[in-house]
mmCIF file of C-alpha atoms and ligand atoms in Angstrom:
data_model
loop_
_atom_site.group_PDB
_atom_site.id
_atom_site.type_symbol
_atom_site.label_atom_id
_atom_site.label_comp_id
_atom_site.label_asym_id
_atom_site.label_seq_id
_atom_site.Cartn_x
_atom_site.Cartn_y
_atom_site.Cartn_z
ATOM 1 C CA MET A 9 53.889 -67.493 82.332
ATOM 2 C CA THR A 10 50.744 -67.996 84.369
ATOM 3 C CA GLU A 11 50.483 -66.865 87.972
ATOM 4 C CA ARG A 12 48.541 -67.471 91.134
ATOM 5 C CA LEU A 13 45.842 -64.869 91.843
ATOM 6 C CA ALA A 14 45.125 -64.019 95.453
ATOM 7 C CA ILE A 15 42.931 -61.528 97.257
ATOM 8 C CA GLU A 16 43.255 -60.793 100.938
ATOM 9 C CA ASP A 17 40.565 -59.082 102.939
ATOM 10 C CA LEU A 18 38.978 -57.472 99.876
ATOM 11 C CA THR A 19 36.243 -54.959 100.609
ATOM 12 C CA VAL A 20 34.242 -53.098 97.963
ATOM 13 C CA ARG A 21 31.874 -50.326 99.011
ATOM 14 C CA TYR A 22 29.407 -48.197 97.099
ATOM 15 C CA GLY A 23 28.954 -45.098 99.217
ATOM 16 C CA GLY A 24 28.296 -46.407 102.706
ATOM 17 C CA VAL A 25 27.093 -49.820 101.510
ATOM 18 C CA SER A 26 29.458 -52.801 101.509
ATOM 19 C CA ALA A 27 29.012 -55.042 98.463
ATOM 20 C CA VAL A 28 31.986 -57.277 99.439
ATOM 21 C CA THR A 29 33.378 -57.493 102.958
ATOM 22 C CA GLY A 30 36.759 -58.932 103.876
ATOM 23 C CA LEU A 31 36.903 -61.598 101.172
ATOM 24 C CA THR A 32 40.037 -63.738 101.017
ATOM 25 C CA LEU A 33 40.695 -66.353 98.366
ATOM 26 C CA THR A 34 43.504 -67.821 96.295
ATOM 27 C CA VAL A 35 43.272 -69.271 92.807
ATOM 28 C CA GLU A 36 46.297 -71.394 91.940
ATOM 29 C CA PRO A 37 47.558 -71.702 88.353
ATOM 30 C CA ALA A 38 45.750 -74.447 86.411
ATOM 31 C CA THR A 39 42.735 -74.330 88.727
ATOM 32 C CA CYS A 40 39.306 -72.742 88.505
ATOM 33 C CA THR A 41 37.341 -71.124 91.301
ATOM 34 C CA ALA A 42 33.643 -70.360 90.815
ATOM 35 C CA LEU A 43 32.026 -67.548 92.790
ATOM 36 C CA LEU A 44 28.382 -68.431 93.234
ATOM 37 C CA GLY A 45 25.521 -66.664 94.962
ATOM 38 C CA ALA A 46 22.242 -64.852 94.474
ATOM 39 C CA ASN A 47 21.798 -61.581 92.585
ATOM 40 C CA GLY A 48 23.456 -58.824 94.546
ATOM 41 C CA ALA A 49 25.667 -61.200 96.568
ATOM 42 C CA GLY A 50 28.782 -59.301 95.472
ATOM 43 C CA LYS A 51 30.194 -61.556 92.758
ATOM 44 C CA THR A 52 30.627 -58.919 90.053
ATOM 45 C CA SER A 53 31.886 -56.402 92.614
ATOM 46 C CA THR A 54 34.602 -58.882 93.645
ATOM 47 C CA LEU A 55 35.894 -59.116 90.072
ATOM 48 C CA ARG A 56 35.656 -55.352 89.599
ATOM 49 C CA GLY A 57 37.583 -54.814 92.818
ATOM 50 C CA ILE A 58 40.319 -57.196 91.648
ATOM 51 C CA THR A 59 40.791 -55.319 88.373
ATOM 52 C CA ALA A 60 40.323 -51.881 89.997
ATOM 53 C CA LEU A 61 37.226 -51.038 87.973
ATOM 54 C CA GLU A 62 35.824 -50.238 91.416
ATOM 55 C CA PRO A 63 37.942 -48.910 94.282
ATOM 56 C CA ALA A 64 38.610 -51.643 96.839
ATOM 57 C CA GLN A 65 40.394 -52.096 100.142
ATOM 58 C CA GLY A 66 42.566 -55.106 100.896
ATOM 59 C CA ARG A 67 45.293 -56.738 98.844
ATOM 60 C CA VAL A 68 45.355 -58.169 95.331
ATOM 61 C CA LEU A 69 48.356 -60.297 94.383
ATOM 62 C CA LEU A 70 49.331 -61.653 90.990
ATOM 63 C CA GLY A 71 52.008 -64.216 91.724
ATOM 64 C CA GLU A 72 54.328 -62.563 94.253
ATOM 65 C CA GLN A 73 53.474 -59.080 92.983
ATOM 66 C CA ASP A 74 51.221 -56.930 95.150
ATOM 67 C CA VAL A 75 49.177 -54.958 92.599
ATOM 68 C CA SER A 76 46.825 -53.347 95.146
ATOM 69 C CA SER A 77 47.989 -49.804 94.446
ATOM 70 C CA TRP A 78 48.001 -50.204 90.659
ATOM 71 C CA SER A 79 45.507 -48.584 88.277
ATOM 72 C CA ALA A 80 43.025 -50.677 86.301
ATOM 73 C CA SER A 81 44.990 -50.248 83.079
ATOM 74 C CA ARG A 82 48.267 -51.272 84.705
ATOM 75 C CA ARG A 83 46.637 -54.380 86.186
ATOM 76 C CA ALA A 84 45.214 -55.240 82.764
ATOM 77 C CA ARG A 85 48.549 -54.693 81.016
ATOM 78 C CA THR A 86 50.384 -56.728 83.617
ATOM 79 C CA GLY A 87 48.187 -59.695 83.126
ATOM 80 C CA ILE A 88 44.845 -59.798 84.928
ATOM 81 C CA GLY A 89 42.472 -60.612 82.062
ATOM 82 C CA HIS A 90 38.839 -59.707 82.707
ATOM 83 C CA VAL A 91 35.932 -60.841 80.558
ATOM 84 C CA LEU A 92 33.262 -58.429 81.727
ATOM 85 C CA GLU A 93 29.602 -59.260 82.130
ATOM 86 C CA GLY A 94 27.720 -58.509 78.926
ATOM 87 C CA ARG A 95 30.112 -59.386 76.096
ATOM 88 C CA HIS A 96 32.196 -56.281 75.714
ATOM 89 C CA VAL A 97 33.451 -56.141 72.142
ATOM 90 C CA PHE A 98 33.912 -53.245 69.734
ATOM 91 C CA PRO A 99 30.725 -53.673 67.664
ATOM 92 C CA GLY A 100 31.892 -51.506 64.758
ATOM 93 C CA LEU A 101 35.184 -53.355 64.282
ATOM 94 C CA THR A 102 35.612 -56.701 62.571
ATOM 95 C CA VAL A 103 36.361 -59.788 64.618
ATOM 96 C CA ALA A 104 39.966 -59.701 63.350
ATOM 97 C CA ASP A 105 40.364 -56.045 64.352
ATOM 98 C CA ASN A 106 38.859 -56.700 67.789
ATOM 99 C CA LEU A 107 41.572 -59.305 68.299
ATOM 100 C CA ARG A 108 44.281 -57.037 66.854
ATOM 101 C CA VAL A 109 43.393 -54.207 69.223
ATOM 102 C CA ALA A 110 43.503 -56.579 72.209
ATOM 103 C CA ALA A 111 46.823 -58.107 71.117
ATOM 104 C CA GLY A 112 48.268 -54.653 70.426
ATOM 105 C CA ARG A 113 47.980 -53.765 74.102
ATOM 106 C CA ALA A 114 49.726 -56.941 75.225
ATOM 107 C CA LYS A 115 53.229 -56.953 76.641
ATOM 108 C CA ALA A 116 53.943 -60.510 75.512
ATOM 109 C CA ALA A 117 52.720 -63.208 73.159
ATOM 110 C CA PRO A 118 49.603 -64.969 74.456
ATOM 111 C CA ILE A 119 50.072 -68.329 76.175
ATOM 112 C CA VAL A 120 47.106 -69.658 74.238
ATOM 113 C CA ASP A 121 46.349 -68.744 70.617
ATOM 114 C CA PRO A 122 42.838 -67.236 70.761
ATOM 115 C CA LEU A 123 41.815 -68.716 67.411
ATOM 116 C CA GLU A 124 43.089 -72.169 68.336
ATOM 117 C CA LEU A 125 41.057 -71.948 71.519
ATOM 118 C CA LEU A 126 38.021 -70.595 69.632
ATOM 119 C CA PRO A 127 38.168 -71.902 66.045
ATOM 120 C CA GLU A 128 34.464 -71.131 65.620
ATOM 121 C CA LEU A 129 35.480 -67.471 65.216
ATOM 122 C CA VAL A 130 37.700 -68.150 62.183
ATOM 123 C CA PRO A 131 34.897 -68.093 59.558
ATOM 124 C CA HIS A 132 33.764 -64.725 60.955
ATOM 125 C CA LEU A 133 37.070 -62.825 61.059
ATOM 126 C CA ASP A 134 35.946 -60.260 58.474
ATOM 127 C CA ARG A 135 32.502 -59.676 59.983
ATOM 128 C CA ARG A 136 31.607 -56.731 62.188
ATOM 129 C CA ALA A 137 31.484 -57.888 65.794
ATOM 130 C CA GLY A 138 28.143 -56.133 66.287
ATOM 131 C CA GLY A 139 26.578 -58.466 63.697
ATOM 132 C CA LEU A 140 27.547 -61.651 65.538
ATOM 133 C CA SER A 141 25.111 -63.710 67.604
ATOM 134 C CA GLY A 142 25.190 -63.400 71.397
ATOM 135 C CA GLY A 143 27.107 -66.654 71.707
ATOM 136 C CA GLN A 144 29.653 -65.589 69.094
ATOM 137 C CA GLN A 145 30.121 -62.241 70.853
ATOM 138 C CA GLN A 146 30.778 -64.066 74.120
ATOM 139 C CA MET A 147 33.390 -66.227 72.354
ATOM 140 C CA LEU A 148 34.963 -63.066 70.932
ATOM 141 C CA ALA A 149 35.007 -61.410 74.366
ATOM 142 C CA ILE A 150 36.922 -64.442 75.699
ATOM 143 C CA ALA A 151 39.226 -64.469 72.667
ATOM 144 C CA ARG A 152 40.012 -60.775 73.212
ATOM 145 C CA ALA A 153 40.946 -61.399 76.834
ATOM 146 C CA VAL A 154 43.213 -64.283 75.779
ATOM 147 C CA ALA A 155 44.802 -62.216 72.983
ATOM 148 C CA ALA A 156 45.870 -59.627 75.556
ATOM 149 C CA ALA A 157 48.278 -62.240 77.009
ATOM 150 C CA PRO A 158 46.922 -62.465 80.536
ATOM 151 C CA ARG A 159 48.561 -64.423 83.331
ATOM 152 C CA ALA A 160 45.276 -65.039 85.183
ATOM 153 C CA ILE A 161 41.699 -64.727 83.923
ATOM 154 C CA LEU A 162 38.439 -63.462 85.432
ATOM 155 C CA LEU A 163 35.166 -64.340 83.694
ATOM 156 C CA ASP A 164 31.878 -62.720 84.681
ATOM 157 C CA GLU A 165 28.841 -64.882 83.909
ATOM 158 C CA PRO A 166 30.073 -66.089 80.518
ATOM 159 C CA THR A 167 27.050 -68.382 80.072
ATOM 160 C CA ASN A 168 24.468 -65.663 80.670
ATOM 161 C CA GLY A 169 21.665 -65.916 78.109
ATOM 162 C CA LEU A 170 23.239 -68.758 76.138
ATOM 163 C CA SER A 171 21.603 -71.982 74.901
ATOM 164 C CA PRO A 172 22.373 -75.271 76.702
ATOM 165 C CA LYS A 173 24.653 -76.300 73.827
ATOM 166 C CA LEU A 174 26.658 -73.091 74.123
ATOM 167 C CA VAL A 175 26.781 -73.421 77.905
ATOM 168 C CA ASP A 176 28.488 -76.791 77.359
ATOM 169 C CA ARG A 177 30.930 -75.165 74.958
ATOM 170 C CA ILE A 178 31.748 -72.407 77.471
ATOM 171 C CA ILE A 179 32.430 -75.080 80.108
ATOM 172 C CA GLU A 180 34.806 -76.734 77.629
ATOM 173 C CA ILE A 181 36.571 -73.442 76.891
ATOM 174 C CA VAL A 182 37.002 -72.590 80.579
ATOM 175 C CA ALA A 183 38.411 -76.091 81.145
ATOM 176 C CA LEU A 184 40.884 -75.524 78.290
ATOM 177 C CA LEU A 185 41.987 -72.210 79.821
ATOM 178 C CA ARG A 186 42.437 -73.867 83.216
ATOM 179 C CA ASP A 187 44.353 -76.771 81.682
ATOM 180 C CA ALA A 188 46.577 -74.337 79.779
ATOM 181 C CA GLY A 189 47.734 -73.187 83.214
ATOM 182 C CA PHE A 190 45.638 -70.118 83.972
ATOM 183 C CA ALA A 191 44.231 -69.333 87.372
ATOM 184 C CA VAL A 192 40.571 -68.866 86.378
ATOM 185 C CA LEU A 193 38.128 -66.993 88.621
ATOM 186 C CA LEU A 194 34.614 -67.414 87.321
ATOM 187 C CA VAL A 195 31.375 -65.732 88.380
ATOM 188 C CA GLU A 196 28.352 -67.883 87.651
ATOM 189 C CA GLN A 197 24.665 -68.165 88.368
ATOM 190 C CA ARG A 198 24.525 -71.718 87.002
ATOM 191 C CA LEU A 199 25.458 -74.488 89.360
ATOM 192 C CA GLU A 200 25.984 -76.849 86.414
ATOM 193 C CA VAL A 201 29.003 -74.824 85.256
ATOM 194 C CA ALA A 202 30.774 -75.197 88.611
ATOM 195 C CA GLN A 203 29.820 -78.868 88.584
ATOM 196 C CA GLY A 204 30.947 -79.433 84.984
ATOM 197 C CA LEU A 205 34.359 -77.969 85.819
ATOM 198 C CA ASP A 206 34.492 -79.510 89.302
ATOM 199 C CA ALA A 207 35.663 -76.034 90.270
ATOM 200 C CA ASP A 208 36.613 -74.873 93.714
ATOM 201 C CA VAL A 209 33.511 -73.067 94.878
ATOM 202 C CA VAL A 210 33.016 -69.991 97.031
ATOM 203 C CA VAL A 211 29.399 -69.147 97.810
ATOM 204 C CA LEU A 212 28.890 -65.462 98.571
ATOM 205 C CA ARG A 213 25.996 -64.119 100.585
ATOM 206 C CA HIS A 214 25.682 -60.402 101.288
ATOM 207 C CA GLY A 215 29.316 -59.941 100.259
ATOM 208 C CA VAL A 216 30.736 -62.550 102.621
ATOM 209 C CA ALA A 217 32.053 -66.050 101.827
ATOM 210 C CA GLU A 218 29.398 -68.250 103.388
ATOM 211 C CA HIS A 219 30.598 -71.604 102.093
ATOM 212 C CA ARG A 220 33.676 -73.072 100.412
ATOM 213 C CA GLY A 221 33.686 -76.417 98.657
ATOM 214 C CA ARG A 222 33.901 -78.145 95.285
ATOM 215 C CA GLY A 223 31.597 -78.307 92.297
ATOM 216 C CA SER A 224 31.311 -82.060 92.808
ATOM 217 C CA ASP A 225 30.101 -81.775 96.421
ATOM 218 C CA GLY A 226 26.748 -83.500 96.761
ATOM 219 C CA ASP A 227 25.329 -80.839 99.080
ATOM 220 C CA LEU A 228 26.164 -77.848 96.877
ATOM 221 C CA ALA A 229 22.607 -77.468 95.533
ATOM 222 C CA ASP A 230 21.280 -77.328 99.115
ATOM 223 C CA VAL A 231 23.952 -74.818 100.154
ATOM 224 C CA LEU A 232 23.033 -72.585 97.238
ATOM 225 C CA HIS A 233 19.336 -72.950 97.906
ATOM 226 C CA HIS A 234 19.971 -71.650 101.416
ATOM 227 C CA ALA A 235 22.180 -68.808 100.155
ATOM 228 C CA TYR A 236 19.515 -67.741 97.655
ATOM 229 C CA LEU A 237 16.615 -67.830 100.080
ATOM 230 C CA SER A 238 18.106 -66.253 103.169
HETATM 231 P P1 ATP B 9 24.393 -60.079 89.879
HETATM 232 O O1 ATP B 9 24.396 -61.545 89.674
HETATM 233 O O2 ATP B 9 23.013 -59.492 89.923
HETATM 234 O O3 ATP B 9 25.343 -59.329 89.002
HETATM 235 P P2 ATP B 9 26.332 -59.930 91.999
HETATM 236 O O4 ATP B 9 26.452 -61.042 92.974
HETATM 237 O O5 ATP B 9 27.327 -59.858 90.916
HETATM 238 O O6 ATP B 9 24.884 -59.888 91.415
HETATM 239 P P3 ATP B 9 27.035 -57.210 92.556
HETATM 240 O O7 ATP B 9 26.636 -56.769 91.182
HETATM 241 O O8 ATP B 9 28.453 -57.286 92.887
HETATM 242 O O9 ATP B 9 26.362 -58.610 92.875
HETATM 243 O O10 ATP B 9 26.278 -56.266 93.605
HETATM 244 C C1 ATP B 9 26.511 -56.333 95.016
HETATM 245 C C2 ATP B 9 25.755 -55.210 95.707
HETATM 246 O O11 ATP B 9 26.311 -53.963 95.339
HETATM 247 C C3 ATP B 9 24.277 -55.154 95.369
HETATM 248 O O12 ATP B 9 23.580 -54.776 96.511
HETATM 249 C C4 ATP B 9 24.220 -54.081 94.304
HETATM 250 O O13 ATP B 9 22.970 -53.445 94.318
HETATM 251 C C5 ATP B 9 25.311 -53.132 94.750
HETATM 252 N N1 ATP B 9 25.930 -52.425 93.610
HETATM 253 C C6 ATP B 9 26.510 -53.007 92.539
HETATM 254 N N2 ATP B 9 27.003 -52.071 91.696
HETATM 255 C C7 ATP B 9 26.719 -50.864 92.281
HETATM 256 C C8 ATP B 9 26.964 -49.510 91.909
HETATM 257 N N3 ATP B 9 27.631 -49.196 90.789
HETATM 258 N N4 ATP B 9 26.527 -48.542 92.748
HETATM 259 C C9 ATP B 9 25.870 -48.842 93.889
HETATM 260 N N5 ATP B 9 25.621 -50.099 94.303
HETATM 261 C C10 ATP B 9 26.024 -51.105 93.507
#
């Protein structure tokens, strides 16, 4: 079962410095929200606060369940899937074993079969993950998150460093995850990804939601330009 993901008044601080301040947003099942903004705007910190990889104040809800006091591992086990920035896979394990390890931690069967979602991984099942291309490692990182049977999914800059063709494929994969029913919260630098998905958009600036809209909004490029420059 997929669930709504909500954060209320989320604040993430590093020492005395606030990276995210009082952020509230809801991602409904079968929808995608893109967090956009300049480097350092607080996008990654928002995701890390949601999954408790960084301590955060405020509330995190998965469906009706308030998970705010839960550890990172409990949140992961209970269904907040997180594809971290930088393609986290086990490089020494084969692709098949990477998926097995992820599935072994799951409490339920995945809603989406990772290899049906990402058939391009099938020819590489017996290869070491560390020997895959950057794009293939990103696909594997997504497949691992899906194999762990999440109920909502966070993706941190999945198109980072990929070719235009692979960016299009990532857009397609995120759309498939959304259409399978997941609440998808996506961090992106590329406007075209939010546009391609016609995602709900939250533009962060200095850790605060400065603008909310849609990927298809005609003024989004101008809004982002402002957020990047100021
Ligand atoms: P990027 O696109 O560069 O990843 P971002 O929007 O994801 O940017 P964050 O990585 O969340 O932004 O960073 C928000 C702020 O918090 C920045 O000022 C950053 O320097 C600071 N920050 C991030 N991680 C840490 C950390 N581990 N310790 C101290 N400060 C940090």
